[in-house]
Coordinates of C-alpha atoms in Angstrom, one line a residue:
Chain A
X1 CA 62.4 -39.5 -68.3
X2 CA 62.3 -42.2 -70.7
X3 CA 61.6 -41.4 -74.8
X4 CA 58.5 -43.7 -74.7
X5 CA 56.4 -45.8 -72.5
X6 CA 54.5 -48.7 -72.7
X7 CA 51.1 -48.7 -71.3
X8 CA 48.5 -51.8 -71.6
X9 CA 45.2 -51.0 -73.3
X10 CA 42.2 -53.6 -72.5
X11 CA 45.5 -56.1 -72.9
X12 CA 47.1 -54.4 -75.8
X13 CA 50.3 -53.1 -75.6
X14 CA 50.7 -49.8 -77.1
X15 CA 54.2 -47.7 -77.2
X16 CA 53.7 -43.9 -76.7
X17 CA 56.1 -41.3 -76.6
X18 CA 56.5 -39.6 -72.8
X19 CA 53.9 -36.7 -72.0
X20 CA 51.5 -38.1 -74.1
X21 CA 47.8 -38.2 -72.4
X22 CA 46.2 -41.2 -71.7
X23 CA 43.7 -39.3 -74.1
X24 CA 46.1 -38.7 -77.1
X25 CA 47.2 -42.3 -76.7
X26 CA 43.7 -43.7 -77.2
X27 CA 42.9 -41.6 -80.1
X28 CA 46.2 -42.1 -81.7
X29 CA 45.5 -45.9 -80.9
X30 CA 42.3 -46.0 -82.9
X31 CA 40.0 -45.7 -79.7
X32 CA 37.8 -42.9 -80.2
X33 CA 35.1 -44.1 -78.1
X34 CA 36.5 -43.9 -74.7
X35 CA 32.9 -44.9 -72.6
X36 CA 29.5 -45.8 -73.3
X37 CA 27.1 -43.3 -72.5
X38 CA 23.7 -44.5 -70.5
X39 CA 22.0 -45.3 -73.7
X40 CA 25.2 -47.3 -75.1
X41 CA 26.9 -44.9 -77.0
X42 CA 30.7 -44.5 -77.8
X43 CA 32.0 -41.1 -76.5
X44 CA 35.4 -39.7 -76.6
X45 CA 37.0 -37.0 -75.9
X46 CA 35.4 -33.3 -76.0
X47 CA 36.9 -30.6 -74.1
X48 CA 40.4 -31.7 -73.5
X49 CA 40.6 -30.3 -70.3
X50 CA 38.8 -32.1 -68.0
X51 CA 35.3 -30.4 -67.8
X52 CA 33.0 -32.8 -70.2
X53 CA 33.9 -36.1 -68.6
X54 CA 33.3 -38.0 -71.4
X55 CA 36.7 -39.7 -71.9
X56 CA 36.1 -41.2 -68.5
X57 CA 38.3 -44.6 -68.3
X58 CA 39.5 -47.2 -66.0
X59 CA 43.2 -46.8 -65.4
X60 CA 44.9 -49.7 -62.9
X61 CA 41.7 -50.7 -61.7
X62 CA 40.5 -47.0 -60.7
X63 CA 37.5 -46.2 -62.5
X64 CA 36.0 -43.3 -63.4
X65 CA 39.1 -41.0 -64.4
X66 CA 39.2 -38.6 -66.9
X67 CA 41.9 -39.8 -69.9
X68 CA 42.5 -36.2 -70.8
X69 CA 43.6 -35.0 -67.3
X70 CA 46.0 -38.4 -66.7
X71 CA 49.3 -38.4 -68.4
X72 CA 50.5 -42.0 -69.7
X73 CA 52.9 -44.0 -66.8
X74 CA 55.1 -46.9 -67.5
X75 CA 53.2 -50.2 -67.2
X76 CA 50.1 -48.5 -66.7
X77 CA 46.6 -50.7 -67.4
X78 CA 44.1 -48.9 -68.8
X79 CA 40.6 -50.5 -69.7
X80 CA 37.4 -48.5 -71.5
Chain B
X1 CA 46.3 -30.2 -42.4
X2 CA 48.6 -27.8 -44.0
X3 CA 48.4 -24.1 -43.8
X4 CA 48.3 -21.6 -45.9
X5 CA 48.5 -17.4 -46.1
X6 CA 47.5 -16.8 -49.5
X7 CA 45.9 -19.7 -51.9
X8 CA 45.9 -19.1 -55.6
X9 CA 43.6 -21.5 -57.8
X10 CA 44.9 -22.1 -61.5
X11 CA 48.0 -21.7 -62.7
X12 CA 47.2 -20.2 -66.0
X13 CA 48.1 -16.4 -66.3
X14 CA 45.9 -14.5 -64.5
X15 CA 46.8 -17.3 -61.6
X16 CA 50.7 -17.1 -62.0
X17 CA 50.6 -13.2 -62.0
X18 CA 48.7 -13.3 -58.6
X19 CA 50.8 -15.8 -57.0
X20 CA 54.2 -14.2 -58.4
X21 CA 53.1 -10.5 -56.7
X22 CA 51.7 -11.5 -53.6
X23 CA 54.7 -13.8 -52.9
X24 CA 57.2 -11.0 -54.0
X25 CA 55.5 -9.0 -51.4
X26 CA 57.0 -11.7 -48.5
X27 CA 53.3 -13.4 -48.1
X28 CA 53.3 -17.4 -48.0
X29 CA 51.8 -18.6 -51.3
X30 CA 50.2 -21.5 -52.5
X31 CA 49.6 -22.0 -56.0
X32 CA 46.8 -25.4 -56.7
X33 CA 46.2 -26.4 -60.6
X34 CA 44.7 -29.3 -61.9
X35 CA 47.2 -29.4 -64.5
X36 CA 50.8 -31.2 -64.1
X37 CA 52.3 -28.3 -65.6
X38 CA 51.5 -24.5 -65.2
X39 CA 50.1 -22.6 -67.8
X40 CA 46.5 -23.3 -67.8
X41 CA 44.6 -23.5 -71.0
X42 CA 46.1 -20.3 -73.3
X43 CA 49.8 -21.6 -72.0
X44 CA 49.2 -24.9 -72.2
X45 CA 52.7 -27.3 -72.2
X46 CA 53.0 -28.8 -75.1
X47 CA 53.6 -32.4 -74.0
X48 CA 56.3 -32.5 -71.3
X49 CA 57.5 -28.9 -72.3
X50 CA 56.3 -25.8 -70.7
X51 CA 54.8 -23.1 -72.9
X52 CA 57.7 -20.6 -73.4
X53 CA 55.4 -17.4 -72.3
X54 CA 54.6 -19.8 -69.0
X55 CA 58.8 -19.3 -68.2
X56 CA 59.2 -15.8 -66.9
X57 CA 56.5 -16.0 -64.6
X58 CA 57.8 -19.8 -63.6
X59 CA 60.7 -18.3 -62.5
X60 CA 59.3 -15.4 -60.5
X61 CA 57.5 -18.0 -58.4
X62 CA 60.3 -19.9 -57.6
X63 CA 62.6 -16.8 -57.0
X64 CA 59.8 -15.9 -54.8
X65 CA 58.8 -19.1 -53.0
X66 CA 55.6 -20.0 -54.1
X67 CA 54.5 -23.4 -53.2
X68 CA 52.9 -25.6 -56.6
X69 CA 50.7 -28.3 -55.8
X70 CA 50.4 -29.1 -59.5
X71 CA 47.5 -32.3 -60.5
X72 CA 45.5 -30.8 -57.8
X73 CA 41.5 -30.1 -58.2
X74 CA 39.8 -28.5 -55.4
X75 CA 36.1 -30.0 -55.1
X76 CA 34.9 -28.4 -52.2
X77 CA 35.7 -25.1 -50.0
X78 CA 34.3 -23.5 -46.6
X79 CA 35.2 -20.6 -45.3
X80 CA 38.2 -22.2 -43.7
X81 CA 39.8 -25.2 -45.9
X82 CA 39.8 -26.2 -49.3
X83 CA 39.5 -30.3 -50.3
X84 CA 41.9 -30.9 -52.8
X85 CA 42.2 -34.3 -54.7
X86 CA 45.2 -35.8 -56.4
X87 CA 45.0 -38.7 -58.2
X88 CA 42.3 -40.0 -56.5
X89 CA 43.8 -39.0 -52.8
X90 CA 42.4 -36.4 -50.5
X91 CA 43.5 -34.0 -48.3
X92 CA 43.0 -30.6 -46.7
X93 CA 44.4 -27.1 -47.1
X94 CA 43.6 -24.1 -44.7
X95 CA 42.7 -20.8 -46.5
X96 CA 43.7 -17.4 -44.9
X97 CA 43.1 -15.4 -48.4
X98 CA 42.0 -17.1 -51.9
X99 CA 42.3 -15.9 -55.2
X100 CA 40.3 -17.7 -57.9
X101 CA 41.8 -17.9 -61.2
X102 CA 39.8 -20.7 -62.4
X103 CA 39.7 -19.7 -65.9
X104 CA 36.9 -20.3 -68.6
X105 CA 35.8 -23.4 -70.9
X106 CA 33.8 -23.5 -74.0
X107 CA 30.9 -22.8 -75.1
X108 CA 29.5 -26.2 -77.2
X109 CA 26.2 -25.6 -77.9
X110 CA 24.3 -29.0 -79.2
X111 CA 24.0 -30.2 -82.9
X112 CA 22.4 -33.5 -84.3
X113 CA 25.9 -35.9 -83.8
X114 CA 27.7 -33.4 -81.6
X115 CA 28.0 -36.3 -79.2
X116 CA 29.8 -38.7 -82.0
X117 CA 33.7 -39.4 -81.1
X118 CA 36.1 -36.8 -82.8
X119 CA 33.5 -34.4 -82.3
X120 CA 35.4 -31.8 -80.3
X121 CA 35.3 -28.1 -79.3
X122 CA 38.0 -26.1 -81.0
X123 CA 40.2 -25.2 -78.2
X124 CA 39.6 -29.0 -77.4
X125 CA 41.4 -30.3 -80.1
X126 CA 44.1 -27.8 -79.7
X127 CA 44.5 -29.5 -75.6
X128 CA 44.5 -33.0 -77.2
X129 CA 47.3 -32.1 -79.6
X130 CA 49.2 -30.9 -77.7
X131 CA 49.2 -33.5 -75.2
X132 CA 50.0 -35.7 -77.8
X133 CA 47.1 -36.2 -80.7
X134 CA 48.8 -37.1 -83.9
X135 CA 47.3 -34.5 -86.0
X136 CA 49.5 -34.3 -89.2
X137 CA 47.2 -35.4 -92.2
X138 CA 43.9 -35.2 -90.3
X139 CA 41.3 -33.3 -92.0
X140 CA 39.9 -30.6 -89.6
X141 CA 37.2 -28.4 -89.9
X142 CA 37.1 -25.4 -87.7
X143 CA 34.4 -23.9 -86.7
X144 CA 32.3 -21.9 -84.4
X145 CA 32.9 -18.3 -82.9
X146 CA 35.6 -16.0 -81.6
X147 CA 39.2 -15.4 -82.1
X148 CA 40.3 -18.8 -80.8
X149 CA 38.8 -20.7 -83.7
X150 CA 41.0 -18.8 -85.9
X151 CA 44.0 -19.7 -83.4
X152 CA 43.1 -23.4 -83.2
X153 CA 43.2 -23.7 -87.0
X154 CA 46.5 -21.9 -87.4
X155 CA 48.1 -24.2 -84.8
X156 CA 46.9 -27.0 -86.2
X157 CA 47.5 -26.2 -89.7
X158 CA 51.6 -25.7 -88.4
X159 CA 50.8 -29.3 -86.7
X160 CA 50.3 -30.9 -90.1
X161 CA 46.7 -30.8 -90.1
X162 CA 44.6 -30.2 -92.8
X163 CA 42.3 -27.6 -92.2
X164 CA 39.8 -27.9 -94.5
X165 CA 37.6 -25.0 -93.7
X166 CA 37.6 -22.4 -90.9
X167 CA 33.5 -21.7 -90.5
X168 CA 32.6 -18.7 -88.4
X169 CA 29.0 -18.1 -87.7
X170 CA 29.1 -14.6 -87.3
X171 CA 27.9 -12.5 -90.4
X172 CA 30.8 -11.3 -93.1
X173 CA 30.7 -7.5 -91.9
X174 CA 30.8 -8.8 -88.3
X175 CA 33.5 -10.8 -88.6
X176 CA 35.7 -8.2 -90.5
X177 CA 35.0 -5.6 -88.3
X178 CA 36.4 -8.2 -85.3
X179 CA 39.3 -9.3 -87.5
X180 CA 40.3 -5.7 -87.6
X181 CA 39.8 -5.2 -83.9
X182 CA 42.5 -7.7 -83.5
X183 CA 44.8 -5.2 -84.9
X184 CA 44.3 -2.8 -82.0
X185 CA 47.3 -3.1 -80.9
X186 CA 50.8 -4.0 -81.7
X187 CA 50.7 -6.9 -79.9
X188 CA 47.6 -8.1 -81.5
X189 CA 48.9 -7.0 -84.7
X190 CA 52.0 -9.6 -84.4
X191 CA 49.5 -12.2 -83.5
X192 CA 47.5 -11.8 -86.1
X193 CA 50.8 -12.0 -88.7
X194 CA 51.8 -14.7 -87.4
X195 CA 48.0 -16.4 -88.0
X196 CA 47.7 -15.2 -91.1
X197 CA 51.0 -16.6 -92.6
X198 CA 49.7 -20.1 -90.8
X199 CA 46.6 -19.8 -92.5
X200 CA 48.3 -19.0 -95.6
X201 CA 45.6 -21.4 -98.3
X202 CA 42.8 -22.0 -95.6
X203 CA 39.6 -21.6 -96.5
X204 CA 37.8 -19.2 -93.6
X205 CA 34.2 -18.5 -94.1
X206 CA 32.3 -15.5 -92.3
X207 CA 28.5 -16.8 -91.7
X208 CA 29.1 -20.1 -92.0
X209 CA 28.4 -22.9 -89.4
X210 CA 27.8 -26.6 -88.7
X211 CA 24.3 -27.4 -88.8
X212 CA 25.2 -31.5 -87.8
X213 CA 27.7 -34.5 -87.9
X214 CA 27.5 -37.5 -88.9
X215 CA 29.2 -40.6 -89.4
X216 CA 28.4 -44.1 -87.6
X217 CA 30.2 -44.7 -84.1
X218 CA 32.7 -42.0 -85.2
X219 CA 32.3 -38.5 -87.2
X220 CA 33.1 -39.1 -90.8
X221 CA 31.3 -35.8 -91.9
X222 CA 30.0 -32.2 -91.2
X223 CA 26.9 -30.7 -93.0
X224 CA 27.5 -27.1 -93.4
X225 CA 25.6 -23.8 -93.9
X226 CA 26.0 -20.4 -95.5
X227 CA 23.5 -18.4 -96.1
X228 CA 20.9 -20.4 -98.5
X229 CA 24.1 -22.9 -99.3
X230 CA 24.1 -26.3 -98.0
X231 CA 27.3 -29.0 -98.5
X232 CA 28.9 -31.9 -96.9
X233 CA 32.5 -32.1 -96.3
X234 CA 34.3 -35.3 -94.9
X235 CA 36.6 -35.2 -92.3
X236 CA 38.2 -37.0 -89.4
X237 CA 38.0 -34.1 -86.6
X238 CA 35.4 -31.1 -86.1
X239 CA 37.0 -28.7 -84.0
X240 CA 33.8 -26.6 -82.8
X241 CA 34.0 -23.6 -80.1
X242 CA 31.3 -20.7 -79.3
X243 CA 33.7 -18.9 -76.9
X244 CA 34.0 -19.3 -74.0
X245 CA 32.2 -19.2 -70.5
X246 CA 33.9 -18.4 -66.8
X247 CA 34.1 -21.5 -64.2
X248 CA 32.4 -19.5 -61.2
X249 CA 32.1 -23.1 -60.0
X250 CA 34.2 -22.8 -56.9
X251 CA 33.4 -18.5 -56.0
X252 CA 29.5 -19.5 -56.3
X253 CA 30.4 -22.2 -53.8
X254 CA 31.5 -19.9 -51.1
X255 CA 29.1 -17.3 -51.8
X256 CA 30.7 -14.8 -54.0
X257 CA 28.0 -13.1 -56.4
X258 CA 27.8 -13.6 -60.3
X259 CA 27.9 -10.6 -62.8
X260 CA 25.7 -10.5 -65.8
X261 CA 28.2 -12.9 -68.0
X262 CA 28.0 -15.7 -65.2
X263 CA 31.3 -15.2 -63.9
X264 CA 32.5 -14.1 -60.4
X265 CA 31.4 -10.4 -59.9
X266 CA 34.6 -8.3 -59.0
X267 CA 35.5 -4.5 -57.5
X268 CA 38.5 -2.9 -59.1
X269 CA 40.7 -4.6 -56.9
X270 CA 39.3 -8.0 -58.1
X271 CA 37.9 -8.0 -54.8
X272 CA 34.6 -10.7 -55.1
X273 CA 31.5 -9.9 -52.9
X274 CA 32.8 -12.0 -50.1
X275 CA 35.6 -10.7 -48.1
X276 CA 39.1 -12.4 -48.2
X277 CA 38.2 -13.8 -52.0
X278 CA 39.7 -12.3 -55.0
X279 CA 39.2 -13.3 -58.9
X280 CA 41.5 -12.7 -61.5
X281 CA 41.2 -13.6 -65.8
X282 CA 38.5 -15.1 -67.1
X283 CA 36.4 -16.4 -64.7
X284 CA 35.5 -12.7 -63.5
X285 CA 34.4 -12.1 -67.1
X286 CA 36.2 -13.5 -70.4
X287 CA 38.2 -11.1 -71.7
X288 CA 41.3 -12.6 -72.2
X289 CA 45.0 -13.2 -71.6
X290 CA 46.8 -10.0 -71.7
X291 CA 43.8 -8.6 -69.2
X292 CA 43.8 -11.9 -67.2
X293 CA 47.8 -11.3 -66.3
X294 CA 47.1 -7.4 -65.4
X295 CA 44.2 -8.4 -63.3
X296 CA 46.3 -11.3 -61.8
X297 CA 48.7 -8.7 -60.5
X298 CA 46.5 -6.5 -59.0
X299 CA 44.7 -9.2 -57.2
X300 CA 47.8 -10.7 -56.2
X301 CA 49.4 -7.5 -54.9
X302 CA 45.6 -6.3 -53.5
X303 CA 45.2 -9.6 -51.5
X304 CA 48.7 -8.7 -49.8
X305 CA 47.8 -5.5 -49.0
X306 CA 49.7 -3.5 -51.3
X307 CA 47.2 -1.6 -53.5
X308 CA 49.7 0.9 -53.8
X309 CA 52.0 -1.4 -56.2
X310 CA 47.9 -2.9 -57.6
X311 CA 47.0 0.4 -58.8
X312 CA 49.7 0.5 -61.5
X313 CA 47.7 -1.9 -63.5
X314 CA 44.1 -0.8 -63.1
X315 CA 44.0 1.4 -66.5
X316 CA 45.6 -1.1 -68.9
X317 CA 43.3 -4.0 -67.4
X318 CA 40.6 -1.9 -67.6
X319 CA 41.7 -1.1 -71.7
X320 CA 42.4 -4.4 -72.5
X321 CA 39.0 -5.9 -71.0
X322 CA 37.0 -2.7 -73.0
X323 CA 39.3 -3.7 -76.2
X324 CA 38.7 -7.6 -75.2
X325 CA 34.7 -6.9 -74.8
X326 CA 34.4 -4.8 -78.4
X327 CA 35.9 -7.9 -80.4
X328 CA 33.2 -10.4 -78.7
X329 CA 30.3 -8.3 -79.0
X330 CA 30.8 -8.3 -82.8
X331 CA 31.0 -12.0 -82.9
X332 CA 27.5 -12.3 -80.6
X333 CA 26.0 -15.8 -81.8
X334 CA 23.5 -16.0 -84.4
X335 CA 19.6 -17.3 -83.3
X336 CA 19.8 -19.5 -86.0
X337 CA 22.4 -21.4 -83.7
X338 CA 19.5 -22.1 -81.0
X339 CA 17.2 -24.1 -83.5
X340 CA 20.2 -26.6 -84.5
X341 CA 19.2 -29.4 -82.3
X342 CA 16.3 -31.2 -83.4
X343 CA 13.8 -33.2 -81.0
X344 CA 15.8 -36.6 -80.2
X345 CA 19.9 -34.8 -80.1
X346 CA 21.2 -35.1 -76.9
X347 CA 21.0 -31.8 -74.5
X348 CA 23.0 -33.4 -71.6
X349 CA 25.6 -35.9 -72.7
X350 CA 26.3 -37.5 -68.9
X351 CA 22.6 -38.4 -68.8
X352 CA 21.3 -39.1 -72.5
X353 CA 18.8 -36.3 -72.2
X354 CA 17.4 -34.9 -75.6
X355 CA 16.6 -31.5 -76.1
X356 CA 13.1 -32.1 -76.6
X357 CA 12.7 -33.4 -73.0
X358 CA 14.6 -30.7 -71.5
X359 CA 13.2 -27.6 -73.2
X360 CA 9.8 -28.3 -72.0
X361 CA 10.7 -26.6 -68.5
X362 CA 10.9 -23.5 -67.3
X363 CA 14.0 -23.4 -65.7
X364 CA 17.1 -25.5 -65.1
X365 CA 16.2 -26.6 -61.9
X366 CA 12.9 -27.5 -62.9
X367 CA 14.6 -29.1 -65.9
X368 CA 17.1 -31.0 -63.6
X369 CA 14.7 -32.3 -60.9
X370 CA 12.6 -33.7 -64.0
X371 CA 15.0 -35.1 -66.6
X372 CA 18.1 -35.5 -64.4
X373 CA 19.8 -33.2 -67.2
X374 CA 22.6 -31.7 -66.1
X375 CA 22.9 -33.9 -62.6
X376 CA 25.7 -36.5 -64.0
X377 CA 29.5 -36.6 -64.2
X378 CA 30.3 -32.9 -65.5
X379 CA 27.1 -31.7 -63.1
X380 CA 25.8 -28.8 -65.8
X381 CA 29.2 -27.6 -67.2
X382 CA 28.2 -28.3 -70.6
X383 CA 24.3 -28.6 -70.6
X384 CA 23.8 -25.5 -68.2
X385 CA 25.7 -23.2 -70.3
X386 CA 24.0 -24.6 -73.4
X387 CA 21.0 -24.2 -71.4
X388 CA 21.5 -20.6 -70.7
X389 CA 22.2 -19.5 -74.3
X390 CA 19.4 -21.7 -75.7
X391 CA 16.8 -20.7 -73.4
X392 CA 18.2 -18.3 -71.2
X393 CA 17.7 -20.7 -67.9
X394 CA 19.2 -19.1 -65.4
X395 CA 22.8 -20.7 -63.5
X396 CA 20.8 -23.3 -60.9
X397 CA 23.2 -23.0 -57.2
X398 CA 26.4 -24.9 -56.8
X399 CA 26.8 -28.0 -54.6
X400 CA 29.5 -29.4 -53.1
X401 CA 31.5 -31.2 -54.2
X402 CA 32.2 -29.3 -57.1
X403 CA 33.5 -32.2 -59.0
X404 CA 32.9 -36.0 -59.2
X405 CA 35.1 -37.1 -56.3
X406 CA 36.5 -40.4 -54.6
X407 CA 33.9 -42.1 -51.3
X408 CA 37.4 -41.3 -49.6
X409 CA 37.2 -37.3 -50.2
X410 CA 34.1 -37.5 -49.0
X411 CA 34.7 -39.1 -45.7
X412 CA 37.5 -36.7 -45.1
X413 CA 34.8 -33.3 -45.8
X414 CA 32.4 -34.8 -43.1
X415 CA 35.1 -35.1 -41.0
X416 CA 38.0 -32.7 -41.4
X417 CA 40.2 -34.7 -40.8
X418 CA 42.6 -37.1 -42.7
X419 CA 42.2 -40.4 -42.1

């Protein structure tokens, strides 16, 4: 497995070192607000392992999955 | 559809020790965790790299055949099959027997800006770290209840972070008391060495607690209380944990019966109320990991019909869950902790609901069909056990599926079938 990865965020390209979460990489990105909630807003990350929900993203078009639970792929496009 | 003898849920310790002793018994095992490496929250990989306690047992499984289907949350179970989901694709697995090691989350009870980004819960921060969060120079405060507080802020203290302040709410006698009960045995008592020399120039403070955060779009600071005292600090993280609470989600699903801490109500040979289920570790009861991995081998070697080999282990679980129970019970959470919230903080964080909409019911039910609290994405895991410690509402029934799932999924639990 490669030392680091490059992933796209909302066009950005961002290195990150391999077994990093998609979570880790937003934080350590600057992205702390991951989703809107239904009153607009920013929520990140809470429980790390996959129970809040609130670091819900849109990775390669798939909505809806949980940053924390995802690891960071080569090439991988991630929106939020 | 694949088959299956004996199906073990969560790889985390109590999970690895069942699927290790009923496969060295000669039964088919299949291990399912939602993690992509084993270990489950206590043994949690660092990155790429397995937790080193996570080895031994690793190895056993392999030696013995176990199947992993790692990235694998199951969402909905019968009597019959489980629907697991992997990265967004479906499929089926055929239970014979099922042990449930589905561990425990946190306790995060609601604060005004508890919902602000880089608010966490302590064992929270310590997943996100380790899956990569640069932590080194961070200010951190700790807070909350219970030994893993304590254990969060000495890892990430050795992480670089700077732990500002480790605030537990219980009162100063109580908190000794549990500080000494850590000692209880030698294990503990290396632990607790090894925490101590981490935390080395921390502040820790007994009766202490986070009254809110605030900051705009992001937490920039934590208001604090002690006693009559009142101060700010600023920080970038709030680590902030009450304990923790079992995931019964997917035993209340097929039936099996709750004991008085909400978690999956066992016999001595982790037997649930429904036959051909076991439970093993935390989500029969938190009490922690050296219990989880003697209960683990008991159900594993129960569930293959060896409880000859099970009873080995009965009176050490049965110790370590007495030893496990004191420690908590002198850490029980202040009342002052139920009044935190004020009218307009959010109770349920998937549906914006404030508390003061929420506490007007009775029950969470009535709460639910009213407010739509606890009906969105995480479906109660964090409002309903705030929920039943604020109020005392009572755990509302399960419904499948257990977890947000793909249309797909849900196609193939109508039918069966794959498509």
């Amino acid at each position: 497995m490669p030392e680091e990865l490059r992933i796209r965020v909302n066009g950005r390209e961002l290195a990150v070192a391999a077994g990093t979460s998609v979570a880790a990489a937003l934080l350590n990105a600057g992205i702390r607000g991951m989703r809107r909630s239904r009153t607009g807003e920013p929520r990140g990350p809470v429980c790390g392992m996959g129970a809040c929900m609130e670091c819900r993203i849109t990775v390669d078009g798939r909505a809806q999955l949980r940053a924390c639970q995802l690891r960071c792929r080569e090439g991988m496009e991630i929106e939020c | 559809m694949a088959r299956a003898a004996i199906t073990v849920i969560g790889a985390g310790p109590a999970g690895l020790a069942a699927a290790v002793c009923a496969a060295e018994c000669g039964r088919r095992v299949v291990l399912v965790d939602e993690n992509p490496l084993p270990g489950g929250q206590i043994w949690r990989a660092k990155k790429n790299l397995p937790a080193i306690e996570t080895e031994p047992w690793r190895r056993r499984a392999q030696a013995a055949g176990v199947e992993w289907r790692t990235g694998c949350q199951a969402a909905q179970a019968t009597p019959e099959r489980l629907w697991l989901e992997s990265a967004g694709e479906a499929e089926t697995l055929a239970w014979e027997q099922l042990i449930l090691a589905t561990g425990a989350r946190e306790l995060l009870l609601p604060f005004p800006g508890w919902t602000l980004p880089n608010c966490c819960g302590a064992g929270g921060l310590q997943a996100l770290v380790k899956a990569g969060l640069a932590i080194a120079g961070q200010r951190v405060v700790v807070a909350g209840s219970g030994p893993l507080t304590l254990a969060v802020a000495a890892y990430l203290q050795q992480q670089g972070a700077r732990v500002l302040l480790v605030a537990e709410q219980a009162a100063p006698m109580q908190a000794a008391a549990a500080a000494l009960l850590l000692f209880s045995s030698p294990a503990r008592v290396r632990q607790a060495w090894r925490m101590r020399d981490a935390l080395r120039g921390v502040e820790i403070q007994a009766g202490c607690w986070v009254e809110a955060a605030e900051g705009a779009e992001r937490l920039q600071r934590v208001r604090l209380r002690r006693g009559r005292r009142r101060w700010s600090l600023e920080c970038d993280y709030l680590a902030c944990g009450f304990g923790l609470r079992p995931n019964s989600e997917l035993g209340q699903l097929l039936g099996c019966a709750l004991n008085a801490e909400a978690g999956l109500q066992v016999d001595r040979w982790q037997q649930t109320s429904v036959a051909r289920i076991w439970c093993a570790g935390d989500a029969s009861g938190v009490a922690g990991v050296e219990a989880a991995l003697l209960a683990g081998q008991i159900a594993g070697y129960a569930a293959a019909g060896r409880q000859d080999l099970a009873a080995a282990f009965i009176a050490r679980r049965d110790r370590q869950q007495r030893a496990s129970r004191r420690l908590l019970r002198r850490l029980a959470l202040r009342q002052e902790l139920r009044r935190l919230a004020a009218d307009d903080t959010w109770f349920c964080r998937c549906e914006d609901v404030p508390i003061g909409e929420a506490q007007a019911y009775a029950s969470w039910r009535e709460a639910k069909l009213q407010t739509r609290c606890g009906m969105g994405a995480c479906q109660g895991r964090i409002c309903g056990a705030a929920g039943r410690f604020l109020w005392g509402w009572e755990a509302a029934g399960v419904r499948p599926p257990i977890v947000p799932v793909r249309v797909g999924t849900l196609a193939l639990t109508e039918t069966g079938e794959a498509q």
